[in-house]
Amino acid sequence: MQQQISVITLGIADLARSRRFYVEGFGWKPVFENPEIIFYQMNGLMLGTWSSAALEDDMRRQLGRPGAFALAHNVATQADVQPLLDRLARFGGRVLRPADAPPHGGFRGYVADPDDHAWEIAWNPAWPISPEGYVRFGA
Amino acid sequence: MQQQISVITLGIADLARSRRFYVEGFGWKPVFENPEIIFYQMNGLMLGTWSSAALEDDMRRQLGRPGAFALAHNVATQADVQPLLDRLARFGGRVLRPADAPPHGGFRGYVADPDDHAWEIAWNPAWPISPEGYVRFGA
């Protein structure tokens, strides 16, 4: 398995307040933004800031407190998604959401690690992954 | 500011249980491990799994629930650490721990983003950062 994290998604309450911290505080430039989500191209992975409600709905886990987040490991094909979720469940993970197709395309499911950290396992054909595992935003 | 995340540190309760998920489940190889922490070299950043108690003590924030984590942005010099914490505080962040020197060397502080996600701002001379922002484990 490629040792690769594709996305860090932070759940946020107020996009403008969060944007100020990342864009004016860190000085980072968004690579994509709409009224619900902002993506920043980082060093070989993406940072996403997404409304907590949408993130919690997507990962099928309601936390009811600030601090929600998910890490993503993207795989090469749609057929790789569910087997990896199943495999992780055999080694102490807990499937939060079996794989299905999100409205924006691709294919994904979620599994919690033994300490309840959420991992999205996703096939996203729009975002290329280099042989070294560096992930780039693609439209 | 380099658009770069250096480390994702996940707080964990049981290192062996967590190791099984990452090493046997994902199939990843540790680049460093001791009885308290494991590091995995990822795609241009490090993944750390660290006892929650130690992580919460380090970031000066007791959560008292599973799911603690911290992201890190490493900077080039020790003198860059506190000014970046101060800058982030001016743009909606909340300093959790002013910069000081941890026992293992380097220099670091913590700031929470407006949604309470913890960022460690650190100078770690042992871990080189490439011009593209890719971070590598160094002993």
PDB file of C-alpha atoms in Angstrom:
ATOM      1  CA  MET A   1       0.000   0.000   0.000  1.00  0.00           C
ATOM      2  CA  GLN A   2       1.389   3.397  -0.960  1.00  0.00           C
ATOM      3  CA  GLN A   3       2.378   5.358   2.193  1.00  0.00           C
ATOM      4  CA  GLN A   4       0.320   8.299   1.169  1.00  0.00           C
ATOM      5  CA  ILE A   5      -2.211  10.718   2.705  1.00  0.00           C
ATOM      6  CA  SER A   6      -4.226  12.464   0.013  1.00  0.00           C
ATOM      7  CA  VAL A   7      -6.348  14.971   1.906  1.00  0.00           C
ATOM      8  CA  ILE A   8      -6.726  16.429   5.377  1.00  0.00           C
ATOM      9  CA  THR A   9     -10.275  17.752   5.737  1.00  0.00           C
ATOM     10  CA  LEU A  10     -11.002  20.014   8.693  1.00  0.00           C
ATOM     11  CA  GLY A  11     -14.627  20.535   9.721  1.00  0.00           C
ATOM     12  CA  ILE A  12     -15.397  24.215  10.214  1.00  0.00           C
ATOM     13  CA  ALA A  13     -18.320  26.307  11.453  1.00  0.00           C
ATOM     14  CA  ASP A  14     -17.771  29.568   9.547  1.00  0.00           C
ATOM     15  CA  LEU A  15     -15.960  29.526   6.209  1.00  0.00           C
ATOM     16  CA  ALA A  16     -15.048  33.248   6.219  1.00  0.00           C
ATOM     17  CA  ARG A  17     -13.578  33.066   9.718  1.00  0.00           C
ATOM     18  CA  SER A  18     -11.585  29.969   8.822  1.00  0.00           C
ATOM     19  CA  ARG A  19     -10.461  31.464   5.484  1.00  0.00           C
ATOM     20  CA  ARG A  20      -9.038  34.485   7.292  1.00  0.00           C
ATOM     21  CA  PHE A  21      -6.903  32.254   9.511  1.00  0.00           C
ATOM     22  CA  TYR A  22      -5.485  30.227   6.611  1.00  0.00           C
ATOM     23  CA  VAL A  23      -5.304  32.881   3.874  1.00  0.00           C
ATOM     24  CA  GLU A  24      -4.318  35.910   5.931  1.00  0.00           C
ATOM     25  CA  GLY A  25      -2.702  34.131   8.900  1.00  0.00           C
ATOM     26  CA  PHE A  26      -0.691  31.412   7.156  1.00  0.00           C
ATOM     27  CA  GLY A  27      -0.716  33.345   3.885  1.00  0.00           C
ATOM     28  CA  TRP A  28      -1.843  30.346   1.834  1.00  0.00           C
ATOM     29  CA  LYS A  29      -3.683  30.590  -1.502  1.00  0.00           C
ATOM     30  CA  PRO A  30      -6.798  28.498  -2.189  1.00  0.00           C
ATOM     31  CA  VAL A  31      -6.665  26.344  -5.303  1.00  0.00           C
ATOM     32  CA  PHE A  32     -10.464  25.982  -5.270  1.00  0.00           C
ATOM     33  CA  GLU A  33     -13.299  27.527  -3.315  1.00  0.00           C
ATOM     34  CA  ASN A  34     -17.077  27.622  -3.282  1.00  0.00           C
ATOM     35  CA  PRO A  35     -19.535  28.626  -0.526  1.00  0.00           C
ATOM     36  CA  GLU A  36     -19.089  25.268   1.239  1.00  0.00           C
ATOM     37  CA  ILE A  37     -15.462  24.199   0.872  1.00  0.00           C
ATOM     38  CA  ILE A  38     -11.973  25.567   0.253  1.00  0.00           C
ATOM     39  CA  PHE A  39      -9.038  23.473  -0.951  1.00  0.00           C
ATOM     40  CA  TYR A  40      -5.389  24.430  -0.511  1.00  0.00           C
ATOM     41  CA  GLN A  41      -2.699  22.634  -2.539  1.00  0.00           C
ATOM     42  CA  MET A  42      -0.102  21.566  -0.005  1.00  0.00           C
ATOM     43  CA  ASN A  43       3.182  19.655  -0.224  1.00  0.00           C
ATOM     44  CA  GLY A  44       1.948  16.585  -2.068  1.00  0.00           C
ATOM     45  CA  LEU A  45      -1.499  16.507  -0.508  1.00  0.00           C
ATOM     46  CA  MET A  46      -4.602  18.678  -0.225  1.00  0.00           C
ATOM     47  CA  LEU A  47      -5.896  20.571   2.794  1.00  0.00           C
ATOM     48  CA  GLY A  48      -9.683  21.026   2.722  1.00  0.00           C
ATOM     49  CA  THR A  49     -11.792  23.186   5.023  1.00  0.00           C
ATOM     50  CA  TRP A  50     -15.409  22.085   4.786  1.00  0.00           C
ATOM     51  CA  SER A  51     -18.551  22.864   6.734  1.00  0.00           C
ATOM     52  CA  SER A  52     -18.682  20.501   9.717  1.00  0.00           C
ATOM     53  CA  ALA A  53     -22.303  19.608   8.971  1.00  0.00           C
ATOM     54  CA  ALA A  54     -21.432  18.497   5.439  1.00  0.00           C
ATOM     55  CA  LEU A  55     -18.316  16.627   6.575  1.00  0.00           C
ATOM     56  CA  GLU A  56     -20.151  14.841   9.375  1.00  0.00           C
ATOM     57  CA  ASP A  57     -22.945  13.913   7.013  1.00  0.00           C
ATOM     58  CA  ASP A  58     -20.421  12.665   4.456  1.00  0.00           C
ATOM     59  CA  MET A  59     -18.548  10.495   6.925  1.00  0.00           C
ATOM     60  CA  ARG A  60     -21.752   9.311   8.633  1.00  0.00           C
ATOM     61  CA  ARG A  61     -20.599  10.350  12.053  1.00  0.00           C
ATOM     62  CA  GLN A  62     -22.167  13.127  14.095  1.00  0.00           C
ATOM     63  CA  LEU A  63     -19.740  14.457  16.662  1.00  0.00           C
ATOM     64  CA  GLY A  64     -21.751  17.418  17.925  1.00  0.00           C
ATOM     65  CA  ARG A  65     -18.599  19.289  18.917  1.00  0.00           C
ATOM     66  CA  PRO A  66     -15.877  21.275  17.164  1.00  0.00           C
ATOM     67  CA  GLY A  67     -12.726  19.609  15.926  1.00  0.00           C
ATOM     68  CA  ALA A  68     -14.124  17.147  13.384  1.00  0.00           C
ATOM     69  CA  PHE A  69     -11.638  16.086  10.738  1.00  0.00           C
ATOM     70  CA  ALA A  70     -10.923  13.312   8.311  1.00  0.00           C
ATOM     71  CA  LEU A  71      -7.777  12.063   6.632  1.00  0.00           C
ATOM     72  CA  ALA A  72      -8.021  10.528   3.172  1.00  0.00           C
ATOM     73  CA  HIS A  73      -6.014   7.833   1.458  1.00  0.00           C
ATOM     74  CA  ASN A  74      -6.809   7.789  -2.256  1.00  0.00           C
ATOM     75  CA  VAL A  75      -6.451   4.615  -4.288  1.00  0.00           C
ATOM     76  CA  ALA A  76      -5.865   4.011  -7.979  1.00  0.00           C
ATOM     77  CA  THR A  77      -9.172   2.437  -8.994  1.00  0.00           C
ATOM     78  CA  GLN A  78     -12.793   2.281  -7.871  1.00  0.00           C
ATOM     79  CA  ALA A  79     -12.405  -1.453  -7.303  1.00  0.00           C
ATOM     80  CA  ASP A  80      -9.739  -0.831  -4.649  1.00  0.00           C
ATOM     81  CA  VAL A  81     -11.993   1.150  -2.299  1.00  0.00           C
ATOM     82  CA  GLN A  82     -14.252  -1.405  -0.594  1.00  0.00           C
ATOM     83  CA  PRO A  83     -11.565  -4.114  -0.247  1.00  0.00           C
ATOM     84  CA  LEU A  84      -9.329  -1.668   1.627  1.00  0.00           C
ATOM     85  CA  LEU A  85     -12.192  -0.658   3.935  1.00  0.00           C
ATOM     86  CA  ASP A  86     -12.825  -4.377   4.595  1.00  0.00           C
ATOM     87  CA  ARG A  87      -9.157  -5.018   5.192  1.00  0.00           C
ATOM     88  CA  LEU A  88      -8.851  -2.139   7.666  1.00  0.00           C
ATOM     89  CA  ALA A  89     -11.931  -3.438   9.506  1.00  0.00           C
ATOM     90  CA  ARG A  90     -10.142  -6.771   9.909  1.00  0.00           C
ATOM     91  CA  PHE A  91      -7.235  -4.996  11.603  1.00  0.00           C
ATOM     92  CA  GLY A  92      -9.109  -3.029  14.240  1.00  0.00           C
ATOM     93  CA  GLY A  93     -10.935  -0.413  12.150  1.00  0.00           C
ATOM     94  CA  ARG A  94     -14.664   0.305  12.249  1.00  0.00           C
ATOM     95  CA  VAL A  95     -16.439   1.051   8.981  1.00  0.00           C
ATOM     96  CA  LEU A  96     -18.430   4.268   9.301  1.00  0.00           C
ATOM     97  CA  ARG A  97     -19.770   4.286   5.747  1.00  0.00           C
ATOM     98  CA  PRO A  98     -19.434   1.524   3.151  1.00  0.00           C
ATOM     99  CA  ALA A  99     -18.194   2.725  -0.216  1.00  0.00           C
ATOM    100  CA  ASP A 100     -20.590   4.517  -2.539  1.00  0.00           C
ATOM    101  CA  ALA A 101     -20.486   7.303  -5.104  1.00  0.00           C
ATOM    102  CA  PRO A 102     -20.642  10.906  -3.836  1.00  0.00           C
ATOM    103  CA  PRO A 103     -22.543  13.551  -5.861  1.00  0.00           C
ATOM    104  CA  HIS A 104     -19.287  15.155  -7.061  1.00  0.00           C
ATOM    105  CA  GLY A 105     -18.047  11.913  -8.627  1.00  0.00           C
ATOM    106  CA  GLY A 106     -15.569   9.214  -7.709  1.00  0.00           C
ATOM    107  CA  PHE A 107     -16.180   6.582  -5.051  1.00  0.00           C
ATOM    108  CA  ARG A 108     -15.542   6.564  -1.301  1.00  0.00           C
ATOM    109  CA  GLY A 109     -16.196   5.106   2.114  1.00  0.00           C
ATOM    110  CA  TYR A 110     -15.033   5.884   5.657  1.00  0.00           C
ATOM    111  CA  VAL A 111     -13.389   3.808   8.366  1.00  0.00           C
ATOM    112  CA  ALA A 112     -12.455   4.872  11.908  1.00  0.00           C
ATOM    113  CA  ASP A 113      -9.078   3.727  13.237  1.00  0.00           C
ATOM    114  CA  PRO A 114      -8.927   2.093  16.700  1.00  0.00           C
ATOM    115  CA  ASP A 115      -8.725   5.550  18.306  1.00  0.00           C
ATOM    116  CA  ASP A 116     -11.682   6.909  16.339  1.00  0.00           C
ATOM    117  CA  HIS A 117      -9.753   8.976  13.778  1.00  0.00           C
ATOM    118  CA  ALA A 118     -11.717   8.963  10.521  1.00  0.00           C
ATOM    119  CA  TRP A 119     -10.067   7.838   7.274  1.00  0.00           C
ATOM    120  CA  GLU A 120     -11.782   8.298   3.949  1.00  0.00           C
ATOM    121  CA  ILE A 121     -10.732   5.693   1.405  1.00  0.00           C
ATOM    122  CA  ALA A 122     -11.426   7.216  -1.979  1.00  0.00           C
ATOM    123  CA  TRP A 123     -11.015   6.833  -5.700  1.00  0.00           C
ATOM    124  CA  ASN A 124     -10.869  10.310  -7.224  1.00  0.00           C
ATOM    125  CA  PRO A 125      -9.953  10.119 -10.908  1.00  0.00           C
ATOM    126  CA  ALA A 126      -9.651  13.927 -11.128  1.00  0.00           C
ATOM    127  CA  TRP A 127      -6.732  14.185  -8.692  1.00  0.00           C
ATOM    128  CA  PRO A 128      -3.523  12.651 -10.035  1.00  0.00           C
ATOM    129  CA  ILE A 129      -1.123  10.824  -7.720  1.00  0.00           C
ATOM    130  CA  SER A 130       2.534  10.735  -8.740  1.00  0.00           C
ATOM    131  CA  PRO A 131       4.620   7.557  -8.420  1.00  0.00           C
ATOM    132  CA  GLU A 132       6.057   9.052  -5.201  1.00  0.00           C
ATOM    133  CA  GLY A 133       2.522   9.508  -3.816  1.00  0.00           C
ATOM    134  CA  TYR A 134       2.245  13.272  -4.240  1.00  0.00           C
ATOM    135  CA  VAL A 135      -1.371  14.289  -4.814  1.00  0.00           C
ATOM    136  CA  ARG A 136      -2.358  17.252  -6.971  1.00  0.00           C
ATOM    137  CA  PHE A 137      -5.612  19.121  -7.336  1.00  0.00           C
ATOM    138  CA  GLY A 138      -7.298  18.540 -10.684  1.00  0.00           C
ATOM    139  CA  ALA A 139     -10.555  20.042 -11.851  1.00  0.00           C
TER     140      ALA A 139
ATOM    141  CA  MET B   1       4.606  31.157   3.834  1.00  0.00           C
ATOM    142  CA  GLN B   2       5.328  27.755   2.353  1.00  0.00           C
ATOM    143  CA  GLN B   3       2.054  25.812   1.778  1.00  0.00           C
ATOM    144  CA  GLN B   4       3.314  22.876   3.727  1.00  0.00           C
ATOM    145  CA  ILE B   5       2.083  20.481   6.426  1.00  0.00           C
ATOM    146  CA  SER B   6       4.995  18.730   8.117  1.00  0.00           C
ATOM    147  CA  VAL B   7       3.348  16.249  10.474  1.00  0.00           C
ATOM    148  CA  ILE B   8      -0.052  14.810  11.284  1.00  0.00           C
ATOM    149  CA  THR B   9       0.031  13.510  14.863  1.00  0.00           C
ATOM    150  CA  LEU B  10      -2.823  11.272  15.964  1.00  0.00           C
ATOM    151  CA  GLY B  11      -3.407  10.763  19.680  1.00  0.00           C
ATOM    152  CA  ILE B  12      -3.823   7.082  20.531  1.00  0.00           C
ATOM    153  CA  ALA B  13      -4.691   5.025  23.584  1.00  0.00           C
ATOM    154  CA  ASP B  14      -2.886   1.748  22.827  1.00  0.00           C
ATOM    155  CA  LEU B  15       0.198   1.765  20.619  1.00  0.00           C
ATOM    156  CA  ALA B  16       0.079  -1.951  19.735  1.00  0.00           C
ATOM    157  CA  ARG B  17      -3.573  -1.770  18.707  1.00  0.00           C
ATOM    158  CA  SER B  18      -2.918   1.302  16.597  1.00  0.00           C
ATOM    159  CA  ARG B  19       0.244  -0.202  15.084  1.00  0.00           C
ATOM    160  CA  ARG B  20      -1.733  -3.228  13.914  1.00  0.00           C
ATOM    161  CA  PHE B  21      -4.191  -0.984  12.046  1.00  0.00           C
ATOM    162  CA  TYR B  22      -1.482   1.027  10.278  1.00  0.00           C
ATOM    163  CA  VAL B  23       1.211  -1.646   9.774  1.00  0.00           C
ATOM    164  CA  GLU B  24      -0.961  -4.681   9.064  1.00  0.00           C
ATOM    165  CA  GLY B  25      -4.092  -2.901   7.823  1.00  0.00           C
ATOM    166  CA  PHE B  26      -2.638  -0.191   5.586  1.00  0.00           C
ATOM    167  CA  GLY B  27       0.610  -2.140   5.222  1.00  0.00           C
ATOM    168  CA  TRP B  28       2.795   0.857   6.088  1.00  0.00           C
ATOM    169  CA  LYS B  29       6.323   0.606   7.505  1.00  0.00           C
ATOM    170  CA  PRO B  30       7.412   2.714  10.495  1.00  0.00           C
ATOM    171  CA  VAL B  31      10.496   4.844   9.958  1.00  0.00           C
ATOM    172  CA  PHE B  32      10.930   5.232  13.741  1.00  0.00           C
ATOM    173  CA  GLU B  33       9.329   3.708  16.803  1.00  0.00           C
ATOM    174  CA  ASN B  34       9.753   3.625  20.538  1.00  0.00           C
ATOM    175  CA  PRO B  35       7.323   2.653  23.327  1.00  0.00           C
ATOM    176  CA  GLU B  36       5.516   6.009  23.086  1.00  0.00           C
ATOM    177  CA  ILE B  37       5.452   7.077  19.434  1.00  0.00           C
ATOM    178  CA  ILE B  38       5.636   5.685  15.910  1.00  0.00           C
ATOM    179  CA  PHE B  39       6.471   7.760  12.831  1.00  0.00           C
ATOM    180  CA  TYR B  40       5.603   6.782   9.274  1.00  0.00           C
ATOM    181  CA  GLN B  41       7.293   8.553   6.356  1.00  0.00           C
ATOM    182  CA  MET B  42       4.448   9.626   4.075  1.00  0.00           C
ATOM    183  CA  ASN B  43       4.265  11.531   0.784  1.00  0.00           C
ATOM    184  CA  GLY B  44       6.268  14.577   1.752  1.00  0.00           C
ATOM    185  CA  LEU B  45       5.148  14.679   5.371  1.00  0.00           C
ATOM    186  CA  MET B  46       5.238  12.519   8.495  1.00  0.00           C
ATOM    187  CA  LEU B  47       2.389  10.660  10.163  1.00  0.00           C
ATOM    188  CA  GLY B  48       2.932  10.224  13.904  1.00  0.00           C
ATOM    189  CA  THR B  49       0.900   8.087  16.300  1.00  0.00           C
ATOM    190  CA  TRP B  50       1.577   9.197  19.854  1.00  0.00           C
ATOM    191  CA  SER B  51       0.037   8.457  23.220  1.00  0.00           C
ATOM    192  CA  SER B  52      -2.902  10.818  23.721  1.00  0.00           C
ATOM    193  CA  ALA B  53      -1.719  11.736  27.195  1.00  0.00           C
ATOM    194  CA  ALA B  54       1.689  12.826  25.886  1.00  0.00           C
ATOM    195  CA  LEU B  55       0.186  14.678  22.929  1.00  0.00           C
ATOM    196  CA  GLU B  56      -2.359  16.495  25.106  1.00  0.00           C
ATOM    197  CA  ASP B  57       0.344  17.425  27.567  1.00  0.00           C
ATOM    198  CA  ASP B  58       2.582  18.637  24.748  1.00  0.00           C
ATOM    199  CA  MET B  59      -0.110  20.810  23.182  1.00  0.00           C
ATOM    200  CA  ARG B  60      -1.404  22.020  26.562  1.00  0.00           C
ATOM    201  CA  ARG B  61      -4.957  20.998  25.837  1.00  0.00           C
ATOM    202  CA  GLN B  62      -6.782  18.244  27.665  1.00  0.00           C
ATOM    203  CA  LEU B  63      -9.630  16.896  25.581  1.00  0.00           C
ATOM    204  CA  GLY B  64     -10.630  13.938  27.733  1.00  0.00           C
ATOM    205  CA  ARG B  65     -12.025  12.060  24.746  1.00  0.00           C
ATOM    206  CA  PRO B  66     -10.644  10.048  21.841  1.00  0.00           C
ATOM    207  CA  GLY B  67      -9.797  11.694  18.564  1.00  0.00           C
ATOM    208  CA  ALA B  68      -7.100  14.174  19.615  1.00  0.00           C
ATOM    209  CA  PHE B  69      -4.778  15.207  16.830  1.00  0.00           C
ATOM    210  CA  ALA B  70      -2.426  17.970  15.807  1.00  0.00           C
ATOM    211  CA  LEU B  71      -1.157  19.195  12.473  1.00  0.00           C
ATOM    212  CA  ALA B  72       2.313  20.704  12.275  1.00  0.00           C
ATOM    213  CA  HIS B  73       3.783  23.389  10.060  1.00  0.00           C
ATOM    214  CA  ASN B  74       7.561  23.420  10.378  1.00  0.00           C
ATOM    215  CA  VAL B  75       9.538  26.579   9.751  1.00  0.00           C
ATOM    216  CA  ALA B  76      13.137  27.163   8.702  1.00  0.00           C
ATOM    217  CA  THR B  77      14.566  28.747  11.852  1.00  0.00           C
ATOM    218  CA  GLN B  78      13.901  28.931  15.580  1.00  0.00           C
ATOM    219  CA  ALA B  79      13.293  32.650  15.261  1.00  0.00           C
ATOM    220  CA  ASP B  80      10.341  32.031  12.938  1.00  0.00           C
ATOM    221  CA  VAL B  81       8.280  30.074  15.474  1.00  0.00           C
ATOM    222  CA  GLN B  82       6.888  32.644  17.913  1.00  0.00           C
ATOM    223  CA  PRO B  83       6.214  35.341  15.284  1.00  0.00           C
ATOM    224  CA  LEU B  84       4.071  32.895  13.305  1.00  0.00           C
ATOM    225  CA  LEU B  85       2.130  31.919  16.439  1.00  0.00           C
ATOM    226  CA  ASP B  86       1.569  35.636  17.124  1.00  0.00           C
ATOM    227  CA  ARG B  87       0.514  36.254  13.541  1.00  0.00           C
ATOM    228  CA  LEU B  88      -1.986  33.388  13.576  1.00  0.00           C
ATOM    229  CA  ALA B  89      -3.417  34.702  16.848  1.00  0.00           C
ATOM    230  CA  ARG B  90      -4.023  38.045  15.111  1.00  0.00           C
ATOM    231  CA  PHE B  91      -6.073  36.253  12.442  1.00  0.00           C
ATOM    232  CA  GLY B  92      -8.470  34.290  14.622  1.00  0.00           C
ATOM    233  CA  GLY B  93      -6.201  31.688  16.208  1.00  0.00           C
ATOM    234  CA  ARG B  94      -5.826  31.005  19.926  1.00  0.00           C
ATOM    235  CA  VAL B  95      -2.368  30.245  21.292  1.00  0.00           C
ATOM    236  CA  LEU B  96      -2.446  27.032  23.326  1.00  0.00           C
ATOM    237  CA  ARG B  97       1.247  27.024  24.214  1.00  0.00           C
ATOM    238  CA  PRO B  98       3.794  29.765  23.550  1.00  0.00           C
ATOM    239  CA  ALA B  99       6.981  28.535  21.905  1.00  0.00           C
ATOM    240  CA  ASP B 100       9.570  26.746  24.000  1.00  0.00           C
ATOM    241  CA  ALA B 101      12.086  23.922  23.607  1.00  0.00           C
ATOM    242  CA  PRO B 102      10.821  20.331  23.944  1.00  0.00           C
ATOM    243  CA  PRO B 103      13.061  17.682  25.587  1.00  0.00           C
ATOM    244  CA  HIS B 104      13.820  16.065  22.204  1.00  0.00           C
ATOM    245  CA  GLY B 105      15.239  19.305  20.760  1.00  0.00           C
ATOM    246  CA  GLY B 106      14.043  21.986  18.392  1.00  0.00           C
ATOM    247  CA  PHE B 107      11.510  24.648  19.330  1.00  0.00           C
ATOM    248  CA  ARG B 108       7.705  24.691  19.156  1.00  0.00           C
ATOM    249  CA  GLY B 109       4.390  26.153  20.218  1.00  0.00           C
ATOM    250  CA  TYR B 110       0.747  25.391  19.507  1.00  0.00           C
ATOM    251  CA  VAL B 111      -2.143  27.469  18.200  1.00  0.00           C
ATOM    252  CA  ALA B 112      -5.776  26.416  17.719  1.00  0.00           C
ATOM    253  CA  ASP B 113      -7.494  27.532  14.526  1.00  0.00           C
ATOM    254  CA  PRO B 114     -10.931  29.203  14.798  1.00  0.00           C
ATOM    255  CA  ASP B 115     -12.582  25.754  14.817  1.00  0.00           C
ATOM    256  CA  ASP B 116     -10.265  24.404  17.517  1.00  0.00           C
ATOM    257  CA  HIS B 117      -7.984  22.318  15.288  1.00  0.00           C
ATOM    258  CA  ALA B 118      -4.507  22.323  16.836  1.00  0.00           C
ATOM    259  CA  TRP B 119      -1.478  23.423  14.791  1.00  0.00           C
ATOM    260  CA  GLU B 120       2.030  22.961  16.090  1.00  0.00           C
ATOM    261  CA  ILE B 121       4.434  25.549  14.715  1.00  0.00           C
ATOM    262  CA  ALA B 122       7.871  24.020  14.992  1.00  0.00           C
ATOM    263  CA  TRP B 123      11.503  24.366  14.111  1.00  0.00           C
ATOM    264  CA  ASN B 124      12.990  20.888  13.805  1.00  0.00           C
ATOM    265  CA  PRO B 125      16.540  21.060  12.424  1.00  0.00           C
ATOM    266  CA  ALA B 126      16.691  17.252  12.125  1.00  0.00           C
ATOM    267  CA  TRP B 127      13.916  16.979   9.528  1.00  0.00           C
ATOM    268  CA  PRO B 128      14.865  18.514   6.187  1.00  0.00           C
ATOM    269  CA  ILE B 129      12.274  20.319   4.085  1.00  0.00           C
ATOM    270  CA  SER B 130      12.844  20.383   0.314  1.00  0.00           C
ATOM    271  CA  PRO B 131      12.270  23.558  -1.734  1.00  0.00           C
ATOM    272  CA  GLU B 132       8.901  22.054  -2.755  1.00  0.00           C
ATOM    273  CA  GLY B 133       7.968  21.645   0.924  1.00  0.00           C
ATOM    274  CA  TYR B 134       8.424  17.870   1.174  1.00  0.00           C
ATOM    275  CA  VAL B 135       9.405  16.874   4.686  1.00  0.00           C
ATOM    276  CA  ARG B 136      11.648  13.899   5.432  1.00  0.00           C
ATOM    277  CA  PHE B 137      12.410  12.044   8.618  1.00  0.00           C
ATOM    278  CA  GLY B 138      15.934  12.617   9.880  1.00  0.00           C
ATOM    279  CA  ALA B 139      17.482  11.120  12.988  1.00  0.00           C
TER     280      ALA B 139
END
